[in-house]
Coordinates of N, CA and C in Angstrom, one line a residue:
R26 N -38.3 116.9 48.0 CA -38.3 117.5 46.6 C -36.9 117.5 46.2
G27 N -36.7 117.6 44.9 CA -35.4 117.8 44.3 C -34.9 119.2 44.5
G28 N -33.6 119.4 44.7 CA -33.1 120.7 45.0 C -32.6 121.5 43.8
E29 N -32.4 122.7 44.1 CA -31.7 123.6 43.2 C -30.3 123.8 43.6
G30 N -29.4 124.0 42.7 CA -28.0 124.3 43.0 C -27.8 125.7 43.4
T31 N -26.5 126.1 43.3 CA -26.1 127.5 43.6 C -25.6 128.1 42.3
V32 N -25.6 129.4 42.3 CA -25.0 130.2 41.1 C -23.8 131.0 41.6
K33 N -22.7 130.8 40.9 CA -21.5 131.6 41.2 C -21.1 132.3 39.9
I34 N -20.7 133.5 40.0 CA -20.2 134.3 38.9 C -18.8 134.8 39.3
L35 N -17.8 134.5 38.4 CA -16.4 134.9 38.6 C -16.1 135.9 37.5
E36 N -15.5 137.0 37.9 CA -15.0 138.0 36.9 C -13.5 138.0 37.0
F37 N -12.9 138.0 35.8 CA -11.4 137.9 35.7 C -10.8 139.3 35.5
N38 N -9.8 139.7 36.3 CA -9.2 141.0 36.1 C -8.0 140.9 35.2
E39 N -7.6 139.7 34.8 CA -6.5 139.5 33.9 C -6.9 138.4 32.9
P40 N -6.3 138.3 31.7 CA -6.6 137.3 30.8 C -6.3 135.9 31.4
V41 N -7.2 134.9 31.1 CA -7.1 133.6 31.7 C -7.4 132.5 30.7
T42 N -6.9 131.3 31.0 CA -7.3 130.1 30.3 C -8.2 129.4 31.3
L43 N -9.4 129.1 30.9 CA -10.4 128.5 31.8 C -10.7 127.1 31.3
T44 N -10.6 126.2 32.2 CA -11.0 124.8 31.9 C -12.0 124.3 32.9
L45 N -13.0 123.6 32.4 CA -14.1 123.0 33.3 C -14.3 121.6 32.9
M46 N -14.4 120.7 33.8 CA -14.7 119.3 33.6 C -15.8 119.0 34.6
A47 N -17.1 119.0 34.1 CA -18.2 118.8 35.0 C -19.2 117.7 34.6
T48 N -20.0 117.2 35.5 CA -21.0 116.2 35.1 C -22.4 116.7 35.5
R49 N -23.4 116.0 35.2 CA -24.8 116.3 35.5 C -25.2 117.5 34.7
R50 N -24.8 117.6 33.4 CA -25.2 118.7 32.6 C -26.3 118.3 31.6
T51 N -26.3 117.0 31.2 CA -27.4 116.5 30.3 C -28.4 115.7 31.0
T52 N -28.1 115.2 32.2 CA -29.1 114.4 33.0 C -29.1 115.0 34.4
S53 N -30.3 115.0 34.9 CA -30.5 115.6 36.3 C -30.1 114.5 37.3
P54 N -29.6 115.0 38.5 CA -29.4 114.1 39.6 C -30.8 113.5 40.0
Y55 N -30.9 112.2 40.1 CA -32.2 111.5 40.3 C -32.6 111.6 41.8
G56 N -33.9 111.5 42.0 CA -34.5 111.4 43.3 C -34.8 110.0 43.7
L57 N -35.0 109.7 44.9 CA -35.3 108.4 45.4 C -36.5 108.4 46.2
N58 N -37.2 107.2 46.3 CA -38.4 107.0 47.1 C -39.5 108.0 46.8
G59 N -39.6 108.4 45.5 CA -40.6 109.3 45.1 C -40.2 110.8 45.0
G60 N -38.9 111.0 45.4 CA -38.4 112.4 45.4 C -38.2 112.8 43.9
D61 N -38.3 114.1 43.7 CA -38.1 114.7 42.4 C -36.6 114.8 42.1
A62 N -36.3 114.8 40.8 CA -34.9 115.0 40.3 C -34.5 116.5 40.6
G63 N -33.2 116.6 40.8 CA -32.6 118.0 40.9 C -32.5 118.6 39.6
Q64 N -32.1 119.9 39.5 CA -31.9 120.6 38.3 C -30.5 120.3 37.8
P65 N -30.3 120.1 36.4 CA -29.0 119.9 35.9 C -28.1 121.2 36.0
G66 N -26.8 121.1 35.9 CA -25.9 122.2 36.0 C -25.8 122.9 34.6
V67 N -25.5 124.2 34.6 CA -25.3 125.0 33.4 C -24.1 125.9 33.7
Q68 N -23.4 126.2 32.6 CA -22.3 127.1 32.7 C -22.2 128.0 31.4
A69 N -21.7 129.2 31.6 CA -21.7 130.2 30.5 C -20.5 131.1 30.7
V70 N -20.0 131.7 29.6 CA -19.0 132.8 29.7 C -19.5 134.0 29.0
R71 N -19.0 135.1 29.4 CA -19.4 136.4 28.8 C -18.1 137.3 28.7
Q72 N -17.8 137.7 27.5 CA -16.7 138.6 27.3 C -17.1 140.0 27.5
P73 N -16.2 140.9 27.8 CA -16.6 142.3 28.1 C -17.6 142.9 27.0
G74 N -18.7 143.4 27.4 CA -19.7 143.9 26.5 C -20.5 142.9 25.7
G75 N -20.3 141.7 25.9 CA -21.0 140.6 25.1 C -22.1 140.0 25.9
E76 N -22.7 139.0 25.2 CA -23.8 138.2 25.8 C -23.3 137.0 26.4
W77 N -24.1 136.4 27.4 CA -23.7 135.1 27.9 C -23.8 134.0 26.8
M78 N -22.7 133.2 26.8 CA -22.7 132.1 25.8 C -22.6 130.8 26.6
D79 N -23.6 129.9 26.5 CA -23.6 128.6 27.2 C -22.4 127.8 26.7
Q80 N -21.9 127.0 27.6 CA -20.7 126.2 27.3 C -21.1 124.7 27.7
P81 N -20.4 123.8 27.0 CA -20.6 122.4 27.4 C -20.0 122.0 28.7
G82 N -20.3 120.8 29.3 CA -19.8 120.4 30.6 C -18.3 120.3 30.7
S83 N -17.7 120.1 29.6 CA -16.2 120.0 29.6 C -15.7 120.9 28.5
F84 N -14.9 121.9 28.8 CA -14.3 122.8 27.8 C -13.1 123.5 28.3
T85 N -12.3 124.1 27.4 CA -11.2 124.9 27.7 C -11.3 126.1 26.8
T86 N -11.2 127.3 27.3 CA -11.2 128.6 26.5 C -10.3 129.6 27.1
T87 N -9.9 130.5 26.2 CA -9.1 131.7 26.7 C -10.0 132.9 26.7
L88 N -9.9 133.6 27.8 CA -10.8 134.8 28.0 C -10.0 136.0 28.3
P89 N -10.3 137.2 27.7 CA -9.6 138.4 28.0 C -10.0 139.0 29.4
A90 N -9.2 139.9 29.9 CA -9.5 140.6 31.2 C -10.9 141.2 31.1
G91 N -11.7 141.1 32.2 CA -13.0 141.7 32.2 C -14.1 140.7 31.9
S92 N -13.7 139.5 31.5 CA -14.7 138.4 31.2 C -15.3 137.8 32.4
Q93 N -16.4 137.2 32.3 CA -17.1 136.6 33.4 C -17.4 135.1 33.1
F94 N -17.4 134.3 34.2 CA -17.8 132.9 34.1 C -18.9 132.6 35.1
R95 N -20.0 132.1 34.6 CA -21.2 131.8 35.5 C -21.3 130.2 35.6
L96 N -21.3 129.7 36.8 CA -21.5 128.3 37.1 C -22.7 128.1 37.9
E97 N -23.7 127.3 37.3 CA -24.9 126.9 38.1 C -24.7 125.5 38.4
T98 N -24.5 125.2 39.7 CA -24.2 123.8 40.1 C -25.5 123.0 40.0
P99 N -25.5 121.7 39.8 CA -26.7 120.9 39.8 C -27.3 120.8 41.2
G100 N -28.6 120.7 41.3 CA -29.2 120.5 42.6 C -29.3 119.0 42.9
G101 N -29.3 118.7 44.2 CA -29.4 117.3 44.6 C -30.8 116.7 44.3
G102 N -30.9 115.4 44.1 CA -32.2 114.7 43.9 C -32.9 114.6 45.3
G103 N -34.2 114.7 45.3 CA -34.9 114.7 46.5 C -35.1 113.3 47.0
W104 N -35.6 113.2 48.3 CA -35.9 111.9 48.9 C -37.3 111.9 49.4
G105 N -38.1 111.0 49.0 CA -39.5 110.8 49.5 C -40.4 111.8 48.8
T106 N -41.7 111.5 49.0 CA -42.7 112.4 48.5 C -42.9 113.5 49.4
W107 N -43.3 114.6 48.9 CA -43.5 115.8 49.7 C -45.0 116.3 49.6
T108 N -45.6 116.6 50.7 CA -47.0 117.1 50.7 C -47.0 118.3 51.6
A109 N -47.7 119.3 51.2 CA -47.9 120.5 52.0 C -48.8 120.2 53.2
K110 N -48.4 120.8 54.3 CA -49.3 120.6 55.5 C -49.9 121.9 55.8
S111 N -51.2 121.9 56.0 CA -51.9 123.2 56.3 C -51.8 123.4 57.8
T112 N -51.8 124.6 58.2 CA -51.7 124.9 59.7 C -53.0 125.6 60.1

C-alpha cells in the first residue's frame, strides 16, 4: 500500500524568516506493481492566536515569536497489491 508521511510541528520562540522548498505537493508519490500512491505533502503556518494557513510547496515568510510551522511530509508510494489475510 501507499504510505503516509510524518507530521512535525515547530514553534518559534523568536521572530524568524522561514523558507521552504519542497516537492510532491500537487502530485502524490506513485506506487509500483499495483501499489497505491502515497499522500502528498502539506505545510501550514499559524501566528499566535490565529488559524492554520496552508502554504505552497515553496515559500518564504517572516513570522513573529510564538508562531508555529506544521510540515506533513509525503508518504512513499506502495509496492505490489495488498490483500488482507484471515487467521
